[in-house]
Short mmCIF file of C-alpha atoms in Angstrom, two decimals:
data_model
loop_
_atom_site.label_atom_id
_atom_site.label_comp_id
_atom_site.label_asym_id
_atom_site.label_seq_id
_atom_site.Cartn_x
_atom_site.Cartn_y
_atom_site.Cartn_z
CA UNK V 1 115.06 77.52 16.79
CA UNK V 2 116.78 74.35 17.97
CA UNK V 3 115.76 70.74 17.39
CA UNK V 4 114.72 70.39 21.00
CA UNK V 5 112.25 73.18 20.67
CA UNK V 6 110.71 71.57 17.69
CA UNK V 7 110.46 68.26 19.50
CA UNK V 8 108.75 69.79 22.55
CA UNK V 9 105.97 71.52 20.62
CA UNK V 10 103.83 69.53 18.24
CA UNK V 11 103.01 70.88 14.84
CA UNK V 12 99.64 72.58 14.58
CA UNK V 13 98.59 70.60 11.47
CA UNK V 14 99.40 67.23 13.11
CA UNK V 15 96.93 67.81 16.00
CA UNK V 16 93.96 68.60 13.71
CA UNK V 17 94.37 65.39 11.73
CA UNK V 18 94.27 63.28 14.88
CA UNK V 19 91.00 64.81 16.04
CA UNK V 20 89.34 64.32 12.66
CA UNK V 21 90.31 60.65 12.55
CA UNK V 22 88.94 60.19 16.03
CA UNK V 23 85.56 61.60 15.11
CA UNK V 24 85.37 59.56 11.94
CA UNK V 25 86.14 56.35 13.82
CA UNK V 26 83.50 57.09 16.39
CA UNK V 27 80.89 57.71 13.72
CA UNK V 28 81.71 54.49 11.94
CA UNK V 29 81.45 52.62 15.21
CA UNK V 30 78.02 54.04 15.93
CA UNK V 31 76.79 53.10 12.49
CA UNK V 32 78.08 49.55 12.91
CA UNK V 33 76.43 49.25 16.30
CA UNK V 34 73.13 50.43 14.88
CA UNK V 35 73.31 47.96 12.00
CA UNK V 36 74.24 45.09 14.30
CA UNK V 37 71.45 45.99 16.72
CA UNK V 38 68.87 46.18 13.98
CA UNK V 39 70.00 42.89 12.51
CA UNK V 40 69.90 41.22 15.90
CA UNK V 41 66.40 42.50 16.57
CA UNK V 42 65.19 41.29 13.22
CA UNK V 43 66.66 37.86 13.81
CA UNK V 44 65.19 37.68 17.29
CA UNK V 45 61.79 38.66 15.99
CA UNK V 46 61.98 36.07 13.25
CA UNK V 47 62.95 33.21 15.55
CA UNK V 48 60.15 33.83 18.06
CA UNK V 49 57.12 32.54 16.17
CA UNK V 50 55.69 30.41 13.44
CA UNK V 51 57.23 31.09 10.05
CA UNK V 52 53.79 31.57 8.62
CA UNK V 53 53.13 34.35 11.18
CA UNK V 54 55.80 36.54 9.59
CA UNK V 55 53.55 36.88 6.57
CA UNK V 56 50.35 37.45 8.50
CA UNK V 57 50.56 41.21 8.96
CA UNK V 58 46.90 41.86 9.58
CA UNK V 59 45.81 39.87 6.53
CA UNK V 60 43.26 37.07 6.50
CA UNK V 61 44.40 33.76 7.87
CA UNK V 62 44.96 31.39 4.99
CA UNK V 63 42.59 28.46 5.22
CA UNK V 64 42.69 25.14 3.48
CA UNK V 65 40.39 25.10 0.54
CA UNK V 66 37.33 23.13 1.55
CA UNK V 67 36.66 20.14 -0.61
CA UNK V 68 33.09 20.42 -1.76
CA UNK V 69 31.22 17.12 -1.54
CA UNK V 70 27.90 16.56 -3.20
CA UNK V 71 25.09 16.16 -0.64
CA UNK V 72 24.20 12.60 0.07
CA UNK V 73 20.95 11.76 -1.48
CA UNK V 74 18.63 9.94 0.84
CA UNK V 75 17.07 7.06 -1.06
CA UNK V 76 13.35 7.42 -1.20
CA UNK V 77 11.45 4.67 0.49
CA UNK V 78 9.42 2.67 -1.90
CA UNK V 79 6.12 1.73 -0.28
CA UNK V 80 5.99 -1.96 0.36
CA UNK V 81 3.59 -3.74 -1.89
CA UNK V 82 1.53 -6.61 -0.77
CA UNK V 83 2.01 -9.62 -2.97
CA UNK V 84 -0.81 -9.64 -5.42
CA UNK V 85 -2.97 -12.73 -5.46
CA UNK V 86 -2.57 -15.04 -8.40
CA UNK V 87 -5.24 -14.26 -10.98
CA UNK V 88 -7.73 -17.06 -11.55
CA UNK V 89 -7.37 -19.23 -14.66
CA UNK V 90 -9.03 -18.12 -17.86
CA UNK V 91 -12.79 -18.51 -17.72
CA UNK V 92 -12.86 -18.49 -13.93
CA UNK V 93 -13.38 -15.84 -11.26
CA UNK V 94 -12.71 -15.50 -7.53
CA UNK V 95 -15.72 -16.29 -5.38
CA UNK V 96 -16.81 -13.12 -3.55
CA UNK V 97 -16.97 -13.03 0.22
CA UNK V 98 -20.61 -13.01 1.35
CA UNK V 99 -20.03 -14.16 4.92
CA UNK V 100 -21.79 -11.86 7.36
CA UNK V 101 -24.41 -10.71 4.86
CA UNK V 102 -28.15 -11.35 4.83
CA UNK V 103 -28.69 -14.61 2.99
CA UNK V 104 -31.01 -13.10 0.36
CA UNK V 105 -28.50 -10.33 -0.39
CA UNK V 106 -25.80 -12.97 -0.69
CA UNK V 107 -27.97 -14.94 -3.11
CA UNK V 108 -28.51 -11.91 -5.33
CA UNK V 109 -24.79 -11.17 -5.44
CA UNK V 110 -23.87 -14.72 -6.36
CA UNK V 111 -26.61 -15.06 -8.95
CA UNK V 112 -25.49 -11.87 -10.71
CA UNK V 113 -22.22 -13.70 -11.34
CA UNK V 114 -24.04 -16.65 -12.90
CA UNK V 115 -23.66 -18.89 -9.87
CA UNK V 116 -26.26 -21.18 -8.38
CA UNK V 117 -27.04 -21.10 -4.66
CA UNK V 118 -28.02 -23.86 -2.25
CA UNK V 119 -28.88 -22.80 1.28
CA UNK V 120 -28.25 -24.81 4.41
CA UNK V 121 -30.23 -23.34 7.31
CA UNK V 122 -29.81 -23.82 11.03
CA UNK V 123 -32.30 -25.65 13.20
CA UNK V 124 -33.67 -22.71 15.15
CA UNK V 125 -33.73 -18.96 15.35
CA UNK V 126 -34.39 -16.22 12.84
CA UNK V 127 -30.80 -15.04 12.25
CA UNK V 128 -30.50 -14.54 8.48
CA UNK V 129 -26.71 -14.09 8.52
CA UNK V 130 -24.45 -16.14 6.25
CA UNK V 131 -21.86 -17.94 8.35
CA UNK V 132 -19.86 -19.79 5.67
CA UNK V 133 -19.71 -20.77 2.00
CA UNK V 134 -18.45 -23.78 0.13
CA UNK V 135 -16.24 -23.14 -1.81
CA UNK V 136 -14.65 -20.47 0.38
CA UNK V 137 -14.34 -16.85 -0.62
CA UNK V 138 -11.51 -16.22 -3.09
CA UNK V 139 -11.67 -19.68 -4.64
CA UNK V 140 -11.51 -19.66 -8.44
CA UNK V 141 -14.89 -20.84 -9.74
CA UNK V 142 -16.66 -21.11 -13.07
CA UNK V 143 -20.03 -19.70 -13.98
CA UNK V 144 -22.84 -22.15 -13.46
CA UNK V 145 -21.51 -23.95 -10.40
CA UNK V 146 -23.65 -24.11 -7.25
CA UNK V 147 -22.32 -22.47 -4.08
CA UNK V 148 -23.41 -23.97 -0.79
CA UNK V 149 -24.30 -21.15 1.63
CA UNK V 150 -24.79 -21.85 5.34
CA UNK V 151 -27.12 -19.57 7.32
CA UNK V 152 -27.17 -19.19 11.09
CA UNK V 153 -30.93 -19.32 11.67
CA UNK V 154 -33.74 -21.64 10.58
CA UNK V 155 -35.36 -21.43 7.15
CA UNK V 156 -37.91 -18.61 7.05
CA UNK V 157 -41.52 -19.17 6.05
CA UNK V 158 -42.78 -18.57 2.51
CA UNK V 159 -46.24 -18.80 0.90
CA UNK V 160 -46.49 -21.21 -2.04
CA UNK V 161 -47.77 -19.41 -5.15
CA UNK V 162 -50.76 -20.68 -7.15
CA UNK V 163 -49.36 -21.97 -10.44
CA UNK V 164 -52.06 -24.12 -12.07
CA UNK V 165 -52.55 -23.10 -15.68
CA UNK V 166 -49.19 -21.36 -15.89
CA UNK V 167 -46.29 -22.42 -18.08
CA UNK V 168 -44.30 -25.15 -16.43
CA UNK V 169 -40.97 -23.40 -17.08
CA UNK V 170 -42.18 -20.02 -15.83
CA UNK V 171 -43.73 -21.65 -12.75
CA UNK V 172 -40.48 -23.34 -11.91
CA UNK V 173 -38.60 -19.99 -12.12
CA UNK V 174 -41.14 -18.37 -9.82
CA UNK V 175 -40.74 -21.12 -7.23
CA UNK V 176 -36.97 -20.70 -7.31
CA UNK V 177 -37.32 -16.95 -6.82
CA UNK V 178 -39.45 -17.60 -3.74
CA UNK V 179 -36.86 -19.97 -2.27
CA UNK V 180 -38.67 -23.20 -3.17
CA UNK V 181 -37.55 -26.16 -5.25
CA UNK V 182 -39.72 -27.41 -8.13
CA UNK V 183 -39.99 -31.05 -9.15
CA UNK V 184 -41.69 -32.47 -12.28
CA UNK V 185 -43.30 -35.88 -11.77
CA UNK V 186 -44.86 -35.79 -15.28
CA UNK V 187 -42.17 -33.87 -17.10
CA UNK V 188 -41.33 -30.23 -17.66
CA UNK V 189 -43.26 -29.58 -20.91
CA UNK V 190 -46.57 -27.75 -21.23
CA UNK V 191 -48.63 -26.07 -18.57
CA UNK V 192 -49.08 -26.85 -14.90
CA UNK V 193 -52.14 -29.05 -14.49
CA UNK V 194 -51.79 -29.51 -10.77
CA UNK V 195 -49.37 -28.73 -7.94
CA UNK V 196 -48.55 -30.04 -4.50
CA UNK V 197 -48.76 -28.31 -2.09
CA UNK V 198 -51.50 -26.08 -3.46
CA UNK V 199 -51.24 -22.36 -3.80
CA UNK V 200 -51.55 -20.42 -0.56
CA UNK V 201 -49.90 -23.08 1.58
CA UNK V 202 -47.32 -21.82 4.07
CA UNK V 203 -44.01 -23.58 3.53
CA UNK V 204 -40.37 -22.83 4.32
CA UNK V 205 -37.34 -22.00 2.22
CA UNK V 206 -35.91 -25.07 0.49
CA UNK V 207 -39.24 -26.91 0.58
CA UNK V 208 -40.12 -28.82 -2.59
CA UNK V 209 -43.21 -28.14 -4.71
CA UNK V 210 -44.34 -30.76 -7.23
CA UNK V 211 -45.56 -29.44 -10.55
CA UNK V 212 -47.67 -31.75 -12.73
CA UNK V 213 -47.16 -30.46 -16.22
CA UNK V 214 -48.61 -31.57 -19.58
CA UNK V 215 -48.69 -30.20 -23.09
CA UNK V 216 -52.06 -31.88 -23.80
CA UNK V 217 -55.31 -30.02 -23.08
CA UNK V 218 -56.95 -30.98 -19.83
CA UNK V 219 -60.26 -32.93 -20.25
CA UNK V 220 -63.28 -30.71 -19.59
CA UNK V 221 -60.88 -28.01 -18.39
CA UNK V 222 -60.30 -29.86 -15.15
CA UNK V 223 -56.65 -29.98 -13.95
CA UNK V 224 -55.35 -33.50 -13.63
CA UNK V 225 -52.50 -34.55 -11.37
#
């Protein structure tokens, strides 16, 4: 066989190697394309959203931890207190309010506190209501003082008791209880020898009754003025 013949017909082994290299190159190219495509898709997916979303694959959304604050306590309202009145000095007491009461009820209330009472009656009418006092209610007073009590209506009628022969002191107390004022022209000692006006006379509150008292026995048992 000549050299020309050899040159015109390729060697059987040389053709098989070319085909094998071609297949290997194609396979490598496909693998590279797949890798590049996958990498590109991954990068595109990563650039399309919030970085935090890449880690939120169906899991709970992370939330900022709430700062717990203690509840505000509402200050309780303290009931307002009225300023207390200044207590009276030692040995004194506030005068009670008797305005609007019946004058005899007012007298009893004041006398229970050791206070004297002097009534000032109106000129007409039968209204027994107390309209004012002097001192005024709430004034600090001492036991034994006399409170002037003004009444709306006129002084009511009262029957003078018969006191001849009674103790002068006891007779005077009885007159005061009945709303009358005793006087003692001959002194306060002994028994009542005479009185003016006499027992049974109709008088009015605040009228004066004279008691003639003596600690000596009356001559012949006859009362002497």
